[in-house]
């Protein structure tokens, strides 16, 4: 029987560190970090995420600026807002909540955000920085998953990591961060022929798929560490991950729960990146 990695507890520790960092920055430079969160449309899940992010800012002393735009917002108006926020000295981090409404589907809004304020780590420059081992903002969800591995003292060097999912926001940067720590990384996706066999090779398995309970405990190598990124709402409204939690716990050494695993870490790392952005801004003045 494995152990549960308590993402809520780890995220609270990280937030306490951030709160301390925010007050030190204010004491030293009179600067309060600011995060602008932009929401386009009325998607209920996105509304909750944005509210949670703004509230999380307040809790650690970061100024949260919420901008809500209607679903029929034109691309040029959204771009104009992002450009205004790029110039705003009170704003050190900018996050545009995804997904954008269908009418804006073709708009790659991350490319308009000043890379120095791209706290979501989605601008191509920050992705390039990650791939080439340079300093830059790391995408919050995989960054949070790495912190969870660190919290259990897991040594990645020489281990085999299997990442299921290859999205730009989670899967791809996740694999790069594991590689940066000298793991041997396998990426799996919808065209991987024998997913169970690939998962079986993983000392670490990260599931970021969006298919409820896809990864079964019987697929896992005994003693593996499982990071479940998935957030899926079932017909009975229950939230489950991409991993079958109960069977995974039988086979693995550690498993993250859903909810209460990676989710709270994503927000904590967003605050972390915002504090880093504000620190860099204060050093550049
Ligand atoms: P995407 O839909 O962008 O990507 C899903 C990936 O999974 C794709 O690479 C896809 O492959 C792959 N995939 C789909 N079906 C299968 C399958 N049957 N077997 C193997 N691979 C498959 O999702 P995201 O990366 O944005 O999100 C993944 C999950 O993580 C979702 O549940 C989402 O809600 C959750 N999430 C959670 C966050 C958090 O804070 N905890 C933050 C962000 C996301 P292909 O590329 O071939 O299509």
mmCIF file of C-alpha atoms and ligand atoms in Angstrom:
data_model
loop_
_atom_site.group_PDB
_atom_site.id
_atom_site.type_symbol
_atom_site.label_atom_id
_atom_site.label_comp_id
_atom_site.label_asym_id
_atom_site.label_seq_id
_atom_site.Cartn_x
_atom_site.Cartn_y
_atom_site.Cartn_z
ATOM 1 C CA UNK A 1 0.000 0.000 0.000
ATOM 2 C CA UNK A 2 1.478 3.322 -1.087
ATOM 3 C CA UNK A 3 1.370 6.785 0.464
ATOM 4 C CA UNK A 4 -0.631 9.778 -0.637
ATOM 5 C CA UNK A 5 1.282 12.933 -1.555
ATOM 6 C CA UNK A 6 -0.645 15.751 0.104
ATOM 7 C CA UNK A 7 -0.545 18.561 -2.467
ATOM 8 C CA UNK A 8 -2.590 20.833 -0.258
ATOM 9 C CA UNK A 9 -0.062 20.604 2.585
ATOM 10 C CA UNK A 10 2.916 21.117 0.235
ATOM 11 C CA UNK A 11 1.179 24.071 -1.444
ATOM 12 C CA UNK A 12 0.524 25.674 1.958
ATOM 13 C CA UNK A 13 4.234 25.502 2.753
ATOM 14 C CA UNK A 14 5.102 27.059 -0.615
ATOM 15 C CA UNK A 15 2.494 29.807 -0.068
ATOM 16 C CA UNK A 16 3.931 30.586 3.373
ATOM 17 C CA UNK A 17 7.365 31.017 1.748
ATOM 18 C CA UNK A 18 5.842 33.283 -0.906
ATOM 19 C CA UNK A 19 4.033 35.381 1.709
ATOM 20 C CA UNK A 20 7.343 35.872 3.496
ATOM 21 C CA UNK A 21 9.054 36.781 0.194
ATOM 22 C CA UNK A 22 6.310 39.280 -0.667
ATOM 23 C CA UNK A 23 6.646 41.103 2.649
ATOM 24 C CA UNK A 24 10.462 41.131 2.376
ATOM 25 C CA UNK A 25 10.253 42.631 -1.105
ATOM 26 C CA UNK A 26 7.846 45.281 0.134
ATOM 27 C CA UNK A 27 10.059 46.094 3.119
ATOM 28 C CA UNK A 28 13.207 46.333 0.981
ATOM 29 C CA UNK A 29 11.897 48.046 -2.156
ATOM 30 C CA UNK A 30 8.386 49.283 -1.342
ATOM 31 C CA UNK A 31 7.143 47.083 -4.183
ATOM 32 C CA UNK A 32 3.990 44.973 -4.054
ATOM 33 C CA UNK A 33 3.890 42.179 -6.670
ATOM 34 C CA UNK A 34 0.849 42.352 -8.956
ATOM 35 C CA UNK A 35 -0.842 39.669 -11.048
ATOM 36 C CA UNK A 36 -3.376 40.492 -13.772
ATOM 37 C CA UNK A 37 -5.781 37.669 -14.579
ATOM 38 C CA UNK A 38 -7.796 38.013 -17.787
ATOM 39 C CA UNK A 39 -10.975 36.033 -18.308
ATOM 40 C CA UNK A 40 -12.809 36.075 -21.635
ATOM 41 C CA UNK A 41 -16.361 34.700 -21.627
ATOM 42 C CA UNK A 42 -18.497 33.033 -18.986
ATOM 43 C CA UNK A 43 -17.208 29.455 -18.831
ATOM 44 C CA UNK A 44 -18.184 28.377 -15.274
ATOM 45 C CA UNK A 45 -15.012 26.314 -14.628
ATOM 46 C CA UNK A 46 -12.813 29.201 -15.820
ATOM 47 C CA UNK A 47 -14.746 31.632 -13.612
ATOM 48 C CA UNK A 48 -13.978 29.441 -10.576
ATOM 49 C CA UNK A 49 -10.277 29.126 -11.537
ATOM 50 C CA UNK A 50 -9.950 32.897 -11.962
ATOM 51 C CA UNK A 51 -11.709 33.613 -8.665
ATOM 52 C CA UNK A 52 -9.436 31.112 -6.881
ATOM 53 C CA UNK A 53 -6.335 32.676 -8.396
ATOM 54 C CA UNK A 54 -7.343 36.212 -7.419
ATOM 55 C CA UNK A 55 -8.183 35.053 -3.879
ATOM 56 C CA UNK A 56 -4.874 33.160 -3.611
ATOM 57 C CA UNK A 57 -3.060 36.403 -4.532
ATOM 58 C CA UNK A 58 -4.754 38.309 -1.711
ATOM 59 C CA UNK A 59 -3.852 35.601 0.810
ATOM 60 C CA UNK A 60 -0.119 36.082 0.229
ATOM 61 C CA UNK A 61 -0.161 39.866 -0.241
ATOM 62 C CA UNK A 62 0.060 39.928 -4.053
ATOM 63 C CA UNK A 63 -2.246 42.485 -5.731
ATOM 64 C CA UNK A 64 -4.706 40.622 -7.968
ATOM 65 C CA UNK A 65 -6.213 42.554 -10.899
ATOM 66 C CA UNK A 66 -9.085 40.749 -12.562
ATOM 67 C CA UNK A 67 -10.211 41.703 -16.068
ATOM 68 C CA UNK A 68 -13.415 40.083 -17.312
ATOM 69 C CA UNK A 69 -14.266 40.491 -20.984
ATOM 70 C CA UNK A 70 -17.403 39.298 -22.833
ATOM 71 C CA UNK A 71 -17.328 36.106 -24.905
ATOM 72 C CA UNK A 72 -17.691 38.110 -28.163
ATOM 73 C CA UNK A 73 -14.516 40.140 -27.481
ATOM 74 C CA UNK A 74 -12.560 40.772 -30.670
ATOM 75 C CA UNK A 75 -8.977 39.525 -30.957
ATOM 76 C CA UNK A 76 -7.646 43.083 -31.356
ATOM 77 C CA UNK A 77 -9.351 44.198 -28.130
ATOM 78 C CA UNK A 78 -7.875 41.310 -26.147
ATOM 79 C CA UNK A 79 -4.447 42.010 -27.638
ATOM 80 C CA UNK A 80 -4.839 45.718 -26.763
ATOM 81 C CA UNK A 81 -5.585 44.818 -23.123
ATOM 82 C CA UNK A 82 -2.550 42.522 -22.941
ATOM 83 C CA UNK A 83 -0.362 45.296 -24.425
ATOM 84 C CA UNK A 84 -1.684 47.745 -21.833
ATOM 85 C CA UNK A 85 -0.885 45.271 -19.040
ATOM 86 C CA UNK A 86 2.595 44.733 -20.537
ATOM 87 C CA UNK A 87 3.222 48.474 -19.938
ATOM 88 C CA UNK A 88 1.591 48.680 -16.491
ATOM 89 C CA UNK A 89 4.297 48.992 -13.780
ATOM 90 C CA UNK A 90 1.915 47.647 -11.111
ATOM 91 C CA UNK A 91 1.489 44.413 -13.036
ATOM 92 C CA UNK A 92 4.407 41.957 -12.848
ATOM 93 C CA UNK A 93 2.578 38.855 -14.034
ATOM 94 C CA UNK A 94 -0.122 38.361 -16.688
ATOM 95 C CA UNK A 95 -2.281 35.288 -17.058
ATOM 96 C CA UNK A 96 -4.951 34.885 -19.729
ATOM 97 C CA UNK A 97 -7.253 32.074 -18.616
ATOM 98 C CA UNK A 98 -7.501 29.292 -21.206
ATOM 99 C CA UNK A 99 -9.337 28.030 -23.116
ATOM 100 C CA UNK A 100 -10.438 31.174 -24.940
ATOM 101 C CA UNK A 101 -13.985 31.197 -26.384
ATOM 102 C CA UNK A 102 -14.385 29.423 -29.776
ATOM 103 C CA UNK A 103 -14.332 32.717 -31.742
ATOM 104 C CA UNK A 104 -10.759 33.372 -30.491
ATOM 105 C CA UNK A 105 -9.549 29.802 -30.963
ATOM 106 C CA UNK A 106 -6.899 30.688 -33.543
ATOM 107 C CA UNK A 107 -5.387 33.450 -31.384
ATOM 108 C CA UNK A 108 -2.066 32.485 -29.759
ATOM 109 C CA UNK A 109 -2.427 35.066 -26.994
ATOM 110 C CA UNK A 110 0.702 33.921 -25.092
ATOM 111 C CA UNK A 111 2.865 35.367 -27.869
ATOM 112 C CA UNK A 112 1.561 38.901 -27.079
ATOM 113 C CA UNK A 113 2.493 38.753 -23.377
ATOM 114 C CA UNK A 114 5.807 40.356 -22.431
ATOM 115 C CA UNK A 115 7.987 37.273 -21.693
ATOM 116 C CA UNK A 116 9.137 39.003 -18.471
ATOM 117 C CA UNK A 117 5.491 38.944 -17.288
ATOM 118 C CA UNK A 118 4.605 35.514 -18.693
ATOM 119 C CA UNK A 119 4.086 33.824 -15.321
ATOM 120 C CA UNK A 120 2.232 30.937 -16.955
ATOM 121 C CA UNK A 121 5.429 30.052 -18.861
ATOM 122 C CA UNK A 122 3.626 29.713 -22.191
ATOM 123 C CA UNK A 123 5.434 32.325 -24.325
ATOM 124 C CA UNK A 124 7.678 30.604 -26.899
ATOM 125 C CA UNK A 125 10.686 32.399 -25.384
ATOM 126 C CA UNK A 126 10.044 30.841 -21.970
ATOM 127 C CA UNK A 127 9.423 27.432 -23.525
ATOM 128 C CA UNK A 128 12.732 27.856 -25.393
ATOM 129 C CA UNK A 129 14.431 28.840 -22.128
ATOM 130 C CA UNK A 130 13.177 25.633 -20.525
ATOM 131 C CA UNK A 131 14.258 23.448 -23.448
ATOM 132 C CA UNK A 132 17.737 24.995 -23.521
ATOM 133 C CA UNK A 133 18.202 25.005 -19.726
ATOM 134 C CA UNK A 134 18.088 28.804 -19.378
ATOM 135 C CA UNK A 135 16.461 30.777 -16.615
ATOM 136 C CA UNK A 136 12.844 31.709 -17.302
ATOM 137 C CA UNK A 137 9.290 31.082 -16.202
ATOM 138 C CA UNK A 138 8.316 27.435 -15.939
ATOM 139 C CA UNK A 139 4.761 26.383 -16.770
ATOM 140 C CA UNK A 140 2.913 26.272 -13.414
ATOM 141 C CA UNK A 141 1.359 22.794 -13.467
ATOM 142 C CA UNK A 142 4.506 20.790 -14.323
ATOM 143 C CA UNK A 143 6.529 23.109 -12.080
ATOM 144 C CA UNK A 144 4.131 22.214 -9.240
ATOM 145 C CA UNK A 145 4.434 18.504 -10.064
ATOM 146 C CA UNK A 146 8.231 18.820 -9.780
ATOM 147 C CA UNK A 147 7.820 20.431 -6.343
ATOM 148 C CA UNK A 148 5.703 17.449 -5.262
ATOM 149 C CA UNK A 149 8.482 15.049 -6.320
ATOM 150 C CA UNK A 150 10.951 17.218 -4.402
ATOM 151 C CA UNK A 151 8.659 17.118 -1.329
ATOM 152 C CA UNK A 152 9.082 13.334 -1.025
ATOM 153 C CA UNK A 153 12.841 13.602 -1.618
ATOM 154 C CA UNK A 154 12.613 11.621 -4.849
ATOM 155 C CA UNK A 155 15.924 11.496 -6.718
ATOM 156 C CA UNK A 156 15.198 11.617 -10.449
ATOM 157 C CA UNK A 157 18.706 11.033 -11.721
ATOM 158 C CA UNK A 158 18.938 7.697 -13.481
ATOM 159 C CA UNK A 159 15.212 7.005 -13.162
ATOM 160 C CA UNK A 160 12.769 6.318 -15.952
ATOM 161 C CA UNK A 161 9.933 8.848 -16.178
ATOM 162 C CA UNK A 162 6.873 8.205 -18.320
ATOM 163 C CA UNK A 163 4.726 11.212 -19.241
ATOM 164 C CA UNK A 164 1.295 10.406 -20.642
ATOM 165 C CA UNK A 165 0.115 13.445 -22.628
ATOM 166 C CA UNK A 166 2.062 15.905 -24.770
ATOM 167 C CA UNK A 167 0.150 19.198 -24.526
ATOM 168 C CA UNK A 168 2.150 22.426 -24.650
ATOM 169 C CA UNK A 169 0.793 23.441 -21.255
ATOM 170 C CA UNK A 170 1.481 20.239 -19.287
ATOM 171 C CA UNK A 171 2.921 17.149 -20.988
ATOM 172 C CA UNK A 172 5.746 18.654 -23.059
ATOM 173 C CA UNK A 173 7.163 20.997 -20.368
ATOM 174 C CA UNK A 174 6.733 18.219 -17.776
ATOM 175 C CA UNK A 175 9.010 15.899 -19.757
ATOM 176 C CA UNK A 176 11.568 18.695 -20.217
ATOM 177 C CA UNK A 177 11.663 19.413 -16.473
ATOM 178 C CA UNK A 178 12.167 15.715 -15.706
ATOM 179 C CA UNK A 179 14.935 15.582 -18.325
ATOM 180 C CA UNK A 180 16.548 18.648 -16.744
ATOM 181 C CA UNK A 181 16.834 16.557 -13.547
ATOM 182 C CA UNK A 182 18.517 13.720 -15.481
ATOM 183 C CA UNK A 183 15.593 11.315 -15.710
ATOM 184 C CA UNK A 184 15.238 9.236 -18.870
ATOM 185 C CA UNK A 185 11.934 10.391 -20.314
ATOM 186 C CA UNK A 186 9.319 8.630 -22.432
ATOM 187 C CA UNK A 187 6.415 10.635 -23.866
ATOM 188 C CA UNK A 188 3.140 8.812 -24.560
ATOM 189 C CA UNK A 189 0.108 10.139 -26.411
ATOM 190 C CA UNK A 190 -3.050 9.068 -28.199
ATOM 191 C CA UNK A 191 -1.094 7.254 -30.913
ATOM 192 C CA UNK A 192 1.110 5.247 -28.510
ATOM 193 C CA UNK A 193 0.338 1.595 -29.364
ATOM 194 C CA UNK A 194 0.735 -0.152 -26.000
ATOM 195 C CA UNK A 195 0.262 2.433 -23.271
ATOM 196 C CA UNK A 196 0.179 -0.107 -20.422
ATOM 197 C CA UNK A 197 3.599 -1.496 -21.443
ATOM 198 C CA UNK A 198 5.122 2.007 -21.574
ATOM 199 C CA UNK A 199 3.639 2.982 -18.200
ATOM 200 C CA UNK A 200 5.043 -0.239 -16.707
ATOM 201 C CA UNK A 201 8.589 1.036 -17.397
ATOM 202 C CA UNK A 202 8.109 4.180 -15.305
ATOM 203 C CA UNK A 203 9.723 4.747 -11.940
ATOM 204 C CA UNK A 204 7.725 7.964 -12.193
ATOM 205 C CA UNK A 205 4.473 8.201 -14.118
ATOM 206 C CA UNK A 206 2.854 11.549 -14.858
ATOM 207 C CA UNK A 207 -0.653 11.365 -16.293
ATOM 208 C CA UNK A 208 -1.904 14.514 -18.078
ATOM 209 C CA UNK A 209 -4.489 13.158 -20.462
ATOM 210 C CA UNK A 210 -8.019 14.285 -19.612
ATOM 211 C CA UNK A 211 -9.469 10.746 -19.718
ATOM 212 C CA UNK A 212 -11.010 9.705 -16.375
ATOM 213 C CA UNK A 213 -9.082 6.887 -14.633
ATOM 214 C CA UNK A 214 -7.300 5.834 -17.820
ATOM 215 C CA UNK A 215 -4.132 4.589 -16.083
ATOM 216 C CA UNK A 216 -4.798 1.446 -14.028
ATOM 217 C CA UNK A 217 -2.885 0.306 -10.969
ATOM 218 C CA UNK A 218 -2.088 -3.014 -12.669
ATOM 219 C CA UNK A 219 -0.120 -1.100 -15.358
ATOM 220 C CA UNK A 220 2.314 0.359 -12.814
ATOM 221 C CA UNK A 221 5.754 -0.863 -11.862
ATOM 222 C CA UNK A 222 5.592 -1.826 -8.164
ATOM 223 C CA UNK A 223 6.936 1.072 -6.101
ATOM 224 C CA UNK A 224 6.417 3.711 -8.805
ATOM 225 C CA UNK A 225 5.635 7.346 -8.000
ATOM 226 C CA UNK A 226 2.455 8.542 -9.667
ATOM 227 C CA UNK A 227 1.614 12.181 -10.357
ATOM 228 C CA UNK A 228 -1.957 12.577 -11.547
ATOM 229 C CA UNK A 229 -2.545 15.899 -13.293
ATOM 230 C CA UNK A 230 -6.014 15.078 -14.631
ATOM 231 C CA UNK A 231 -9.139 16.859 -13.472
ATOM 232 C CA UNK A 232 -12.252 15.146 -14.834
ATOM 233 C CA UNK A 233 -15.845 15.590 -13.755
ATOM 234 C CA UNK A 234 -17.824 12.350 -14.021
ATOM 235 C CA UNK A 235 -21.573 12.125 -14.742
ATOM 236 C CA UNK A 236 -22.245 11.861 -10.980
ATOM 237 C CA UNK A 237 -20.306 15.192 -10.569
ATOM 238 C CA UNK A 238 -17.446 13.410 -8.777
ATOM 239 C CA UNK A 239 -14.001 14.783 -9.694
ATOM 240 C CA UNK A 240 -11.466 12.111 -10.649
ATOM 241 C CA UNK A 241 -7.992 12.122 -12.127
ATOM 242 C CA UNK A 242 -6.481 10.342 -15.119
ATOM 243 C CA UNK A 243 -5.321 7.516 -12.836
ATOM 244 C CA UNK A 244 -7.492 4.907 -11.104
ATOM 245 C CA UNK A 245 -6.603 6.056 -7.612
ATOM 246 C CA UNK A 246 -7.501 3.022 -5.442
ATOM 247 C CA UNK A 247 -5.745 0.436 -7.647
ATOM 248 C CA UNK A 248 -2.738 2.749 -8.140
ATOM 249 C CA UNK A 249 -2.318 3.072 -4.383
ATOM 250 C CA UNK A 250 -2.119 -0.733 -4.127
ATOM 251 C CA UNK A 251 0.813 -0.887 -6.557
ATOM 252 C CA UNK A 252 2.685 2.415 -6.215
ATOM 253 C CA UNK A 253 4.931 3.867 -3.497
ATOM 254 C CA UNK A 254 3.316 7.311 -3.817
ATOM 255 C CA UNK A 255 0.247 8.678 -5.578
ATOM 256 C CA UNK A 256 -1.151 12.228 -5.769
ATOM 257 C CA UNK A 257 -4.902 12.461 -5.089
ATOM 258 C CA UNK A 258 -7.463 14.322 -7.203
ATOM 259 C CA UNK A 259 -8.522 16.749 -5.897
ATOM 260 C CA UNK A 260 -5.809 17.840 -3.469
ATOM 261 C CA UNK A 261 -2.699 16.855 -5.421
ATOM 262 C CA UNK A 262 -1.357 18.803 -8.389
ATOM 263 C CA UNK A 263 -4.270 21.307 -8.474
ATOM 264 C CA UNK A 264 -3.286 23.366 -5.397
ATOM 265 C CA UNK A 265 0.348 23.321 -6.566
ATOM 266 C CA UNK A 266 -0.537 24.943 -9.904
ATOM 267 C CA UNK A 267 -1.874 28.039 -8.136
ATOM 268 C CA UNK A 268 1.033 28.095 -5.666
ATOM 269 C CA UNK A 269 3.559 28.086 -8.531
ATOM 270 C CA UNK A 270 1.668 30.878 -10.286
ATOM 271 C CA UNK A 271 2.165 32.994 -7.160
ATOM 272 C CA UNK A 272 5.805 31.874 -7.001
ATOM 273 C CA UNK A 273 6.380 32.984 -10.596
ATOM 274 C CA UNK A 274 4.646 36.318 -9.915
ATOM 275 C CA UNK A 275 6.926 36.988 -6.944
ATOM 276 C CA UNK A 276 9.963 36.073 -9.102
ATOM 277 C CA UNK A 277 8.753 38.457 -11.828
ATOM 278 C CA UNK A 278 8.352 41.282 -9.311
ATOM 279 C CA UNK A 279 11.828 40.614 -7.882
ATOM 280 C CA UNK A 280 13.376 40.752 -11.362
ATOM 281 C CA UNK A 281 11.455 43.951 -12.105
ATOM 282 C CA UNK A 282 12.759 45.561 -8.907
ATOM 283 C CA UNK A 283 16.330 44.562 -9.784
ATOM 284 C CA UNK A 284 16.031 46.024 -13.289
ATOM 285 C CA UNK A 285 15.015 49.500 -12.077
HETATM 286 P P1 LIG B 1 -4.886 18.172 -23.702
HETATM 287 O O1 LIG B 1 -6.244 17.714 -24.131
HETATM 288 O O2 LIG B 1 -4.329 19.419 -24.273
HETATM 289 O O3 LIG B 1 -3.837 17.002 -23.978
HETATM 290 C C1 LIG B 1 -4.140 15.673 -23.667
HETATM 291 C C2 LIG B 1 -3.021 14.783 -24.077
HETATM 292 O O4 LIG B 1 -3.373 13.439 -23.752
HETATM 293 C C3 LIG B 1 -2.716 14.814 -25.573
HETATM 294 O O5 LIG B 1 -1.327 14.842 -25.765
HETATM 295 C C4 LIG B 1 -3.326 13.517 -26.088
HETATM 296 O O6 LIG B 1 -2.605 12.926 -27.162
HETATM 297 C C5 LIG B 1 -3.192 12.601 -24.889
HETATM 298 N N1 LIG B 1 -4.213 11.550 -24.892
HETATM 299 C C6 LIG B 1 -5.544 11.679 -25.059
HETATM 300 N N2 LIG B 1 -6.151 10.474 -24.985
HETATM 301 C C7 LIG B 1 -5.167 9.566 -24.775
HETATM 302 C C8 LIG B 1 -5.153 8.162 -24.618
HETATM 303 N N3 LIG B 1 -6.274 7.437 -24.661
HETATM 304 N N4 LIG B 1 -3.965 7.551 -24.420
HETATM 305 C C9 LIG B 1 -2.826 8.268 -24.370
HETATM 306 N N5 LIG B 1 -2.784 9.598 -24.502
HETATM 307 C C10 LIG B 1 -3.933 10.252 -24.713
HETATM 308 O O7 LIG B 1 -4.956 18.243 -22.107
HETATM 309 P P2 LIG B 1 -4.069 19.060 -21.035
HETATM 310 O O8 LIG B 1 -2.653 18.632 -21.109
HETATM 311 O O9 LIG B 1 -4.391 20.503 -21.103
HETATM 312 O O10 LIG B 1 -4.732 18.509 -19.683
HETATM 313 C C11 LIG B 1 -4.657 17.148 -19.328
HETATM 314 C C12 LIG B 1 -5.452 16.933 -18.055
HETATM 315 O O11 LIG B 1 -4.878 17.707 -17.010
HETATM 316 C C13 LIG B 1 -6.911 17.381 -18.117
HETATM 317 O O12 LIG B 1 -7.682 16.500 -17.301
HETATM 318 C C14 LIG B 1 -6.898 18.756 -17.498
HETATM 319 O O13 LIG B 1 -8.148 19.102 -16.912
HETATM 320 C C15 LIG B 1 -5.846 18.575 -16.443
HETATM 321 N N6 LIG B 1 -5.158 19.813 -16.056
HETATM 322 C C16 LIG B 1 -4.970 19.997 -14.721
HETATM 323 C C17 LIG B 1 -4.307 21.078 -14.265
HETATM 324 C C18 LIG B 1 -4.095 21.218 -12.801
HETATM 325 O O14 LIG B 1 -3.867 22.302 -12.309
HETATM 326 N N7 LIG B 1 -4.117 20.106 -12.044
HETATM 327 C C19 LIG B 1 -3.817 22.140 -15.173
HETATM 328 C C20 LIG B 1 -3.974 21.792 -16.577
HETATM 329 C C21 LIG B 1 -4.643 20.671 -16.976
HETATM 330 P P3 LIG B 1 -2.462 13.622 -28.637
HETATM 331 O O15 LIG B 1 -1.459 14.707 -28.460
HETATM 332 O O16 LIG B 1 -1.979 12.520 -29.476
HETATM 333 O O17 LIG B 1 -3.826 14.118 -28.984
#
